[in-house]
Amino acid sequence: MRGTAFTETMLGTVRLDAETRERRIRLDLRAEAEAVLRPHRTTPARLTGRVRISGFADDPRADGDLEVSPLARRRIRYQLAFTADGRRLTLDGWKSVAARRPVESMTVLPFTLYEGDARVGEGVLRFPLATGLAPFLLSFRFPRRESGAEHFPPRWNGAPGRTEVWYTTLTDPASGTGVWLHHEVTAPADGSEPFAHGWVAAFPREGVVRHARFGPVPWTRPTDGFAGDNVTATPGQLAGSADDFHWKLTERPQGTPLFTFPRWSWRRPLLPAAQMLPAARATYEGEFTYGEQALTLRGAPGASARIYGHGNAHRWTWLHAELGGGDVLEIVAAVSTRPGLRRLPPLVFLRLRRRGRTWPRRAERSAIGWLGLGRFRAAFGLPRWTVTGRTALRRIRVEVHQPAERTLTLEYRDPDGARAVCRNSESADAHIVLERWWGRWRPEASWLLDGTAHAEAGER
């Protein structure tokens, strides 16, 4: 089944009801529909992107809905929620499609701004044909649609010496607090009964990092996700309690799953372990409390991932970076525990999803290059570690900083009983530079994440 994805930029003006002057407004949007667009039908789509209003708003995490119905209802409707000056506003408008003036009607978007049910302004947006038409047409993609929910059911088949993980990381946009929910099933290598356990942690921008563990309890083999010790993780829902932590969250995935390792390695577990993201980008709503702290999450950006394999690598690093505008970067770099392979440099799996396209195109490319040449490289260490690499026309450098005061050290056991230690920060810093070859290397994009990157370094 195919879907549709495209990007669109619109420019215009808006006048707030409390003001007499007009302000400039710009929308940079990405639309993703579950079906191929057909003009004679009504097609719903999700909107994400950036809203900028001069002197008033600059929200790179706007989200909403698009209704494309040029013939059936003769309109294309936009409903977009964004934050401006600490207020949550909604832009509501539509292009009224008319046969007598098709170009004008398809490129002009009158809209009204609301705060809740109260109107706070109005304006007009226009699609810039001269500069926007070519990028708009070239942005169209018809990706294969794949539901993240199908990757949530447990994969463990009863074999000893396996571990399976469901984990979610997110950042509260109001307080900057990072949240980590880790759910794990361990089937010991000695054949004893599997057990469920995990932990929850909070990483405030200022203050002490706190965590609590749950389990271990016997694994009850649920069919739709993780369940154990009053903690559940199922498609779209995360709930539980551990010590003084309590949470009940709704997850709203945006976009398709992302396979950090090759897709075949997830479907056929031939490698020591594999990782993928059912929800590479998602927003979270709900309550998360610990101690005297209470977070009410509204549109919190984050992601959910899955791991299945024989246990942890000998050494590893991990990064999840929400880059804004629908872009996301996922990195796993690891050294195998297997004799012989342990002496090799780290294998790097890097996936950058930008403007609806994933680079490198194949997951194997960053790990093994071309016949071993051109593989990406990782330099382990704390508090800083780096990943660098290039393909024929692009190269990237990623530098991650995990400040000690924002890093949590946890110890646990692999299925073989070996000790593993991870050092995780859900409020890390990251600097990412992407360059493209145009006769020489020139900057294509860069991102600086201040306390919003999710990172980890670990070892056995």
Coordinates of C-alpha atoms in Angstrom, one line a residue:
M1 CA 0.0 0.0 0.0
R2 CA 1.4 3.4 -1.0
G3 CA 0.9 6.8 0.6
T4 CA 1.7 10.3 -0.4
A5 CA 4.2 12.8 1.1
F6 CA 5.1 16.3 -0.1
T7 CA 6.4 19.6 1.2
E8 CA 4.9 23.1 0.7
T9 CA 5.9 26.6 1.5
M10 CA 3.4 29.5 1.8
L11 CA 3.9 33.2 2.5
G12 CA 1.6 35.9 3.6
T13 CA 0.4 38.3 6.2
V14 CA -1.6 38.1 9.4
R15 CA -3.3 40.7 11.6
L16 CA -3.9 39.9 15.2
D17 CA -7.2 41.3 16.6
A18 CA -5.4 43.1 19.4
E19 CA -3.2 45.0 16.8
T20 CA -3.7 47.3 13.9
R21 CA -0.6 46.4 11.9
E22 CA 0.0 43.3 9.8
R23 CA 2.8 40.8 10.4
R24 CA 4.5 38.6 7.9
I25 CA 3.8 34.9 8.2
R26 CA 5.6 31.9 6.6
L27 CA 4.6 28.2 6.7
D28 CA 7.1 25.4 5.8
L29 CA 5.0 22.3 5.9
R30 CA 5.2 18.6 5.2
A31 CA 2.1 16.6 4.5
E32 CA 1.9 12.8 4.8
A33 CA -1.2 10.9 3.7
E34 CA -1.9 7.2 4.2
A35 CA -3.2 6.8 0.6
V36 CA -2.2 8.0 -2.9
L37 CA -3.9 11.4 -3.6
R38 CA -6.8 11.2 -5.9
P39 CA -8.4 14.5 -7.0
H40 CA -11.9 13.1 -7.1
R41 CA -11.8 11.8 -3.6
T42 CA -11.3 13.3 -0.1
T43 CA -7.8 12.4 1.2
P44 CA -6.8 13.3 4.8
A45 CA -3.2 13.9 5.7
R46 CA -1.0 14.9 8.7
L47 CA 0.7 18.2 8.7
T48 CA 4.0 19.0 10.4
G49 CA 6.4 21.8 10.0
R50 CA 7.4 25.3 11.0
V51 CA 5.3 28.4 11.6
R52 CA 7.0 31.8 11.6
I53 CA 5.2 35.1 12.4
S54 CA 7.5 38.1 12.5
G55 CA 8.1 39.3 16.1
F56 CA 5.5 36.9 17.5
A57 CA 6.1 33.2 16.7
D58 CA 8.7 30.7 15.5
D59 CA 7.6 27.1 16.2
P60 CA 9.4 24.3 14.3
R61 CA 7.1 21.7 15.8
A62 CA 3.7 22.8 14.5
D63 CA 1.4 19.9 13.6
G64 CA -2.2 19.5 12.4
D65 CA -4.4 18.1 9.6
L66 CA -4.9 18.6 5.9
E67 CA -8.0 17.7 3.9
V68 CA -7.4 17.5 0.2
S69 CA -10.7 17.4 -1.6
P70 CA -10.4 19.6 -4.8
L71 CA -13.3 18.0 -6.6
A72 CA -15.5 16.2 -4.1
R73 CA -15.8 19.2 -1.7
R74 CA -14.0 21.8 -3.8
R75 CA -11.7 22.8 -1.0
I76 CA -8.3 22.1 0.5
R77 CA -8.5 22.7 4.3
Y78 CA -5.6 23.3 6.7
Q79 CA -5.8 23.1 10.5
L80 CA -2.5 23.7 12.1
A81 CA -1.6 24.0 15.9
F82 CA 1.5 25.9 17.0
T83 CA 2.9 27.8 19.9
A84 CA 3.3 31.6 19.8
D85 CA 4.4 33.8 22.7
G86 CA 3.6 31.0 25.1
R87 CA 0.1 30.5 23.8
R88 CA -1.3 27.5 21.9
L89 CA -3.0 28.8 18.7
T90 CA -4.7 27.1 15.8
L91 CA -4.6 28.2 12.2
D92 CA -7.8 27.2 10.4
G93 CA -8.4 28.0 6.7
W94 CA -9.0 26.5 3.3
K95 CA -8.4 27.1 -0.4
S96 CA -11.8 27.3 -2.2
V97 CA -11.3 25.5 -5.5
A98 CA -13.1 27.2 -8.4
A99 CA -13.1 26.1 -12.1
R100 CA -13.2 29.7 -13.4
R101 CA -10.0 30.7 -11.6
P102 CA -8.1 27.5 -10.9
V103 CA -4.7 28.9 -10.3
E104 CA -5.7 31.7 -7.9
S105 CA -8.1 29.4 -6.0
M106 CA -5.5 26.7 -5.6
T107 CA -2.8 29.1 -4.4
V108 CA -4.6 31.5 -2.0
L109 CA -5.4 30.4 1.6
P110 CA -7.5 32.7 3.7
F111 CA -7.3 31.7 7.4
T112 CA -8.4 32.6 10.9
L113 CA -6.4 32.2 14.1
Y114 CA -8.0 30.8 17.2
E115 CA -6.9 30.4 20.8
G116 CA -9.2 27.6 22.0
D117 CA -12.6 28.7 20.6
A118 CA -11.8 32.4 20.7
R119 CA -10.7 34.1 17.5
V120 CA -7.5 36.1 17.8
G121 CA -6.6 37.1 14.2
E122 CA -7.0 36.5 10.5
G123 CA -4.8 36.6 7.4
V124 CA -4.0 35.3 3.9
L125 CA -1.3 33.0 2.7
R126 CA -0.2 32.5 -0.9
F127 CA 1.7 29.8 -2.6
P128 CA 4.7 31.4 -4.5
L129 CA 4.5 29.9 -7.9
A130 CA 7.7 31.4 -9.3
T131 CA 9.9 30.1 -6.5
G132 CA 7.9 27.3 -5.0
L133 CA 6.4 25.3 -7.8
A134 CA 9.5 23.3 -8.8
P135 CA 10.4 22.3 -5.2
F136 CA 6.8 21.5 -4.5
L137 CA 6.5 19.1 -7.5
L138 CA 9.9 17.5 -6.9
S139 CA 9.1 16.9 -3.2
F140 CA 6.3 14.4 -4.0
R141 CA 6.9 10.8 -2.8
F142 CA 4.7 7.8 -2.8
P143 CA 6.3 5.7 0.0
R144 CA 5.2 2.2 1.0
R145 CA 3.0 2.6 4.0
E146 CA 3.9 0.5 7.1
S147 CA 2.2 0.7 10.4
G148 CA 4.4 1.0 13.5
A149 CA 1.8 -0.9 15.5
E150 CA 2.7 -4.2 13.7
H151 CA 6.2 -4.0 15.2
F152 CA 4.9 -3.8 18.8
P153 CA 3.9 -7.4 19.5
P154 CA 6.6 -9.5 21.3
R155 CA 9.0 -11.3 19.0
W156 CA 10.5 -13.7 21.5
N157 CA 10.0 -17.3 20.3
G158 CA 10.9 -19.1 23.5
A159 CA 14.6 -19.6 22.7
P160 CA 17.0 -19.0 25.7
G161 CA 19.6 -16.3 25.7
R162 CA 17.5 -13.5 24.2
T163 CA 16.5 -10.0 25.2
E164 CA 13.7 -7.8 23.8
V165 CA 13.2 -4.1 24.5
W166 CA 10.6 -1.5 24.0
Y167 CA 11.8 2.0 24.9
T168 CA 10.5 5.5 24.5
T169 CA 12.3 8.8 24.9
L170 CA 10.8 12.3 24.8
T171 CA 11.3 15.9 25.8
D172 CA 8.7 18.1 27.5
P173 CA 8.7 21.3 25.5
A174 CA 7.5 23.4 28.5
S175 CA 10.1 22.5 31.0
G176 CA 12.9 20.9 28.8
T177 CA 12.8 17.7 31.0
G178 CA 13.8 14.6 29.2
V179 CA 11.9 11.3 29.9
W180 CA 13.1 7.7 29.4
L181 CA 10.9 4.6 29.6
H182 CA 12.7 1.3 29.2
H183 CA 10.7 -2.0 29.1
E184 CA 12.7 -5.2 28.7
V185 CA 12.1 -9.0 28.6
T186 CA 15.1 -11.2 29.4
A187 CA 15.3 -14.9 28.6
P188 CA 18.4 -16.2 30.5
A189 CA 20.9 -18.3 28.5
D190 CA 20.7 -21.1 31.1
G191 CA 17.1 -21.8 30.1
S192 CA 15.4 -20.5 33.2
E193 CA 12.1 -18.7 33.0
P194 CA 12.0 -15.3 31.3
F195 CA 11.3 -12.2 33.3
A196 CA 10.1 -8.6 32.6
H197 CA 11.8 -5.6 34.1
G198 CA 12.7 -2.0 33.3
W199 CA 13.1 1.5 34.5
V200 CA 11.8 5.1 34.2
A201 CA 13.9 8.2 34.4
A202 CA 13.6 12.0 34.4
F203 CA 16.3 14.4 33.2
P204 CA 15.4 18.0 34.3
R205 CA 17.3 20.9 32.7
E206 CA 18.3 21.9 36.2
G207 CA 18.4 19.5 39.1
V208 CA 19.2 15.9 39.8
V209 CA 18.5 13.1 37.3
R210 CA 16.1 10.6 39.0
H211 CA 15.0 7.1 38.1
A212 CA 13.1 4.1 39.4
R213 CA 13.1 0.4 38.5
F214 CA 10.2 -2.0 38.1
G215 CA 10.3 -5.8 38.1
P216 CA 11.7 -8.3 37.7
V217 CA 8.4 -10.2 37.4
P218 CA 7.5 -13.4 35.4
W219 CA 6.9 -12.7 31.7
T220 CA 3.2 -13.3 31.0
R221 CA 3.5 -13.3 27.2
P222 CA 1.0 -10.5 26.3
T223 CA 0.1 -10.3 22.6
D224 CA 0.3 -6.6 21.9
G225 CA 3.4 -5.3 23.6
F226 CA 4.9 -5.2 27.0
A227 CA 3.1 -5.8 30.3
G228 CA 4.7 -6.4 33.8
D229 CA 4.6 -5.1 37.3
N230 CA 1.7 -2.6 36.5
V231 CA 3.6 -1.2 33.6
T232 CA 2.4 -1.4 30.0
A233 CA 3.6 -0.3 26.6
T234 CA 1.2 -1.0 23.7
P235 CA 0.7 0.8 20.4
G236 CA -0.3 4.4 21.2
Q237 CA -0.4 3.9 25.0
L238 CA 2.2 4.0 27.8
A239 CA 1.2 3.7 31.4
G240 CA 2.6 2.6 34.7
S241 CA 4.1 3.4 38.1
A242 CA 7.4 2.7 39.8
D243 CA 8.2 4.1 43.3
D244 CA 7.1 7.7 43.1
F245 CA 7.0 7.8 39.3
H246 CA 3.6 7.7 37.7
W247 CA 2.7 8.1 34.0
K248 CA -0.1 7.8 31.6
L249 CA 0.8 8.9 28.0
T250 CA -0.8 8.8 24.6
E251 CA 1.6 8.4 21.7
R252 CA 0.7 9.8 18.3
P253 CA 3.2 8.5 15.7
Q254 CA 4.1 10.8 12.8
G255 CA 5.5 9.3 9.7
T256 CA 6.6 5.8 8.9
P257 CA 8.8 3.4 10.9
L258 CA 12.5 3.8 10.5
F259 CA 14.9 0.8 10.3
T260 CA 18.3 1.7 11.7
F261 CA 19.7 -1.7 10.9
P262 CA 18.8 -3.4 7.5
R263 CA 15.1 -4.2 7.3
W264 CA 15.9 -7.9 6.7
S265 CA 17.8 -8.0 10.0
W266 CA 14.7 -7.1 11.9
R267 CA 12.5 -9.6 10.0
R268 CA 15.1 -12.4 10.1
P269 CA 17.1 -12.2 13.3
L270 CA 20.5 -13.3 11.9
L271 CA 22.6 -10.6 13.5
P272 CA 23.5 -10.6 17.2
A273 CA 20.9 -7.8 17.6
A274 CA 18.8 -5.4 15.6
Q275 CA 17.1 -2.1 16.4
M276 CA 14.2 -0.2 14.6
L277 CA 11.8 2.6 15.4
P278 CA 8.0 1.9 15.0
A279 CA 7.5 5.6 15.8
A280 CA 10.6 7.4 14.6
R281 CA 8.8 10.7 15.3
A282 CA 5.8 11.0 17.6
T283 CA 4.1 13.5 19.9
Y284 CA 3.0 12.6 23.5
E285 CA 0.1 13.8 25.5
G286 CA -0.7 13.0 29.1
E287 CA 0.6 13.1 32.7
F288 CA 4.1 12.3 34.0
T289 CA 4.8 12.8 37.7
Y290 CA 7.7 12.0 40.0
G291 CA 8.2 13.2 43.6
E292 CA 6.7 16.7 43.8
Q293 CA 7.2 17.3 40.0
A294 CA 4.2 17.0 37.7
L295 CA 4.5 17.4 33.9
T296 CA 1.5 17.8 31.8
L297 CA 2.7 16.9 28.3
R298 CA 1.2 18.6 25.3
G299 CA 2.8 17.8 21.9
A300 CA 6.0 16.6 23.5
P301 CA 8.3 15.3 20.7
G302 CA 9.9 11.9 21.0
A303 CA 10.2 8.4 19.6
S304 CA 9.6 4.8 20.4
A305 CA 12.1 2.0 19.4
R306 CA 12.5 -1.7 19.6
I307 CA 15.5 -4.0 20.1
Y308 CA 15.7 -7.8 19.7
G309 CA 18.8 -10.0 20.0
H310 CA 21.2 -11.9 22.2
G311 CA 22.0 -8.9 24.5
N312 CA 24.1 -5.8 24.4
A313 CA 27.2 -5.2 22.3
H314 CA 30.7 -5.1 23.9
R315 CA 30.7 -1.3 23.6
W316 CA 28.1 0.9 22.0
T317 CA 26.8 4.5 21.5
W318 CA 23.3 5.6 20.5
L319 CA 21.7 8.9 19.5
H320 CA 18.2 10.0 18.7
A321 CA 17.9 13.6 17.5
E322 CA 14.7 15.4 16.7
L323 CA 15.8 18.0 14.1
G324 CA 12.5 19.8 13.6
G325 CA 10.4 20.1 10.5
G326 CA 9.9 16.4 10.4
D327 CA 13.6 15.6 10.2
V328 CA 15.2 13.0 12.5
L329 CA 18.6 11.4 13.0
E330 CA 19.2 7.9 14.5
I331 CA 22.6 6.4 15.2
V332 CA 23.7 3.1 16.6
A333 CA 27.5 2.4 16.7
A334 CA 28.6 -0.9 18.3
V335 CA 31.5 -3.3 18.8
S336 CA 30.4 -7.0 18.8
T337 CA 31.0 -9.3 21.8
R338 CA 31.9 -12.2 19.5
P339 CA 35.6 -13.2 19.5
G340 CA 37.5 -11.8 16.6
L341 CA 34.8 -9.2 15.8
R342 CA 35.6 -7.5 19.1
R343 CA 38.9 -6.3 17.7
L344 CA 37.3 -4.6 14.7
P345 CA 36.3 -0.9 14.7
P346 CA 32.7 0.0 15.6
L347 CA 30.0 -0.7 13.1
V348 CA 28.0 2.5 12.5
F349 CA 24.4 2.4 11.5
L350 CA 23.3 6.0 10.7
R351 CA 19.9 7.0 9.3
L352 CA 19.1 10.6 8.6
R353 CA 15.5 11.2 7.5
R354 CA 15.3 14.6 6.0
R355 CA 12.5 16.1 3.8
G356 CA 10.9 12.7 3.6
R357 CA 14.0 10.9 2.3
T358 CA 16.3 8.7 4.3
W359 CA 20.1 8.9 3.8
P360 CA 22.1 6.8 3.3
R361 CA 19.6 5.0 1.1
R362 CA 20.6 1.6 2.4
A363 CA 21.3 0.9 6.1
E364 CA 24.3 -1.3 5.3
R365 CA 26.0 1.6 3.6
S366 CA 27.2 3.4 6.7
A367 CA 28.2 0.1 8.4
I368 CA 30.3 -1.6 5.7
G369 CA 30.7 0.9 2.9
W370 CA 31.5 -0.5 -0.5
L371 CA 33.3 -3.8 0.0
G372 CA 34.6 -2.4 3.3
L373 CA 35.7 1.0 1.9
G374 CA 34.0 4.2 2.9
R375 CA 32.4 2.9 6.1
F376 CA 31.4 5.5 8.7
R377 CA 33.5 5.9 11.8
A378 CA 32.8 6.4 15.5
A379 CA 35.1 7.6 18.2
F380 CA 33.9 6.5 21.6
G381 CA 34.4 8.4 24.8
L382 CA 32.6 10.5 27.5
P383 CA 31.5 13.1 27.9
R384 CA 32.0 13.5 24.1
W385 CA 31.8 11.1 21.3
T386 CA 31.6 11.5 17.5
V387 CA 30.5 9.9 14.3
T388 CA 31.7 10.9 10.9
G389 CA 31.1 9.5 7.4
R390 CA 30.5 10.2 3.7
T391 CA 28.9 8.9 0.6
A392 CA 29.7 10.0 -2.9
L393 CA 28.0 13.4 -2.6
R394 CA 27.4 13.9 1.1
R395 CA 29.3 13.8 4.3
I396 CA 28.3 14.2 7.9
R397 CA 29.9 15.0 11.3
V398 CA 28.0 14.4 14.5
E399 CA 29.4 15.4 17.9
V400 CA 27.5 14.4 21.0
H401 CA 28.1 15.8 24.5
Q402 CA 26.7 14.0 27.5
P403 CA 27.3 16.3 30.6
A404 CA 28.0 14.3 33.7
E405 CA 25.3 16.1 35.7
R406 CA 22.7 15.2 33.0
T407 CA 23.8 11.5 32.6
L408 CA 22.4 8.5 34.4
T409 CA 24.5 5.4 34.9
L410 CA 22.6 2.1 35.2
E411 CA 23.9 -1.5 35.6
Y412 CA 22.0 -4.6 34.6
R413 CA 22.6 -8.1 33.3
D414 CA 22.5 -9.6 29.8
P415 CA 20.9 -13.1 29.2
D416 CA 24.3 -14.7 29.6
G417 CA 24.7 -13.1 33.0
A418 CA 27.4 -10.7 31.9
R419 CA 27.3 -7.2 33.5
A420 CA 26.3 -4.3 31.3
V421 CA 26.5 -0.6 32.1
C422 CA 24.8 2.1 30.2
R423 CA 25.3 5.9 30.6
N424 CA 22.2 7.6 29.3
S425 CA 21.2 11.2 28.9
E426 CA 17.8 12.3 27.6
S427 CA 19.0 15.9 27.8
A428 CA 22.3 15.7 25.9
D429 CA 23.7 18.2 23.4
A430 CA 24.5 17.5 19.8
H431 CA 26.1 19.4 16.9
I432 CA 25.3 17.9 13.4
V433 CA 26.8 19.2 10.2
L434 CA 25.7 17.9 6.8
E435 CA 27.7 18.9 3.7
R436 CA 27.2 18.3 0.0
W437 CA 29.8 18.1 -2.8
W438 CA 29.4 20.8 -5.5
G439 CA 32.9 20.9 -6.9
R440 CA 33.9 21.3 -3.2
W441 CA 32.3 20.5 0.1
R442 CA 29.7 23.1 0.9
P443 CA 27.3 23.2 4.0
E444 CA 23.9 21.8 3.2
A445 CA 22.4 21.8 6.7
S446 CA 23.4 22.0 10.4
W447 CA 21.7 21.5 13.6
L448 CA 22.6 22.5 17.2
L449 CA 20.6 20.7 19.9
D450 CA 20.9 22.2 23.3
G451 CA 19.7 19.7 25.9
T452 CA 17.2 18.0 23.6
A453 CA 19.2 15.2 22.1
H454 CA 18.8 11.6 23.5
A455 CA 22.1 9.8 23.8
E456 CA 23.8 6.8 25.4
A457 CA 27.2 5.2 25.7
G458 CA 27.5 1.7 27.2
E459 CA 29.8 -1.3 27.7
R460 CA 29.8 -4.8 29.1

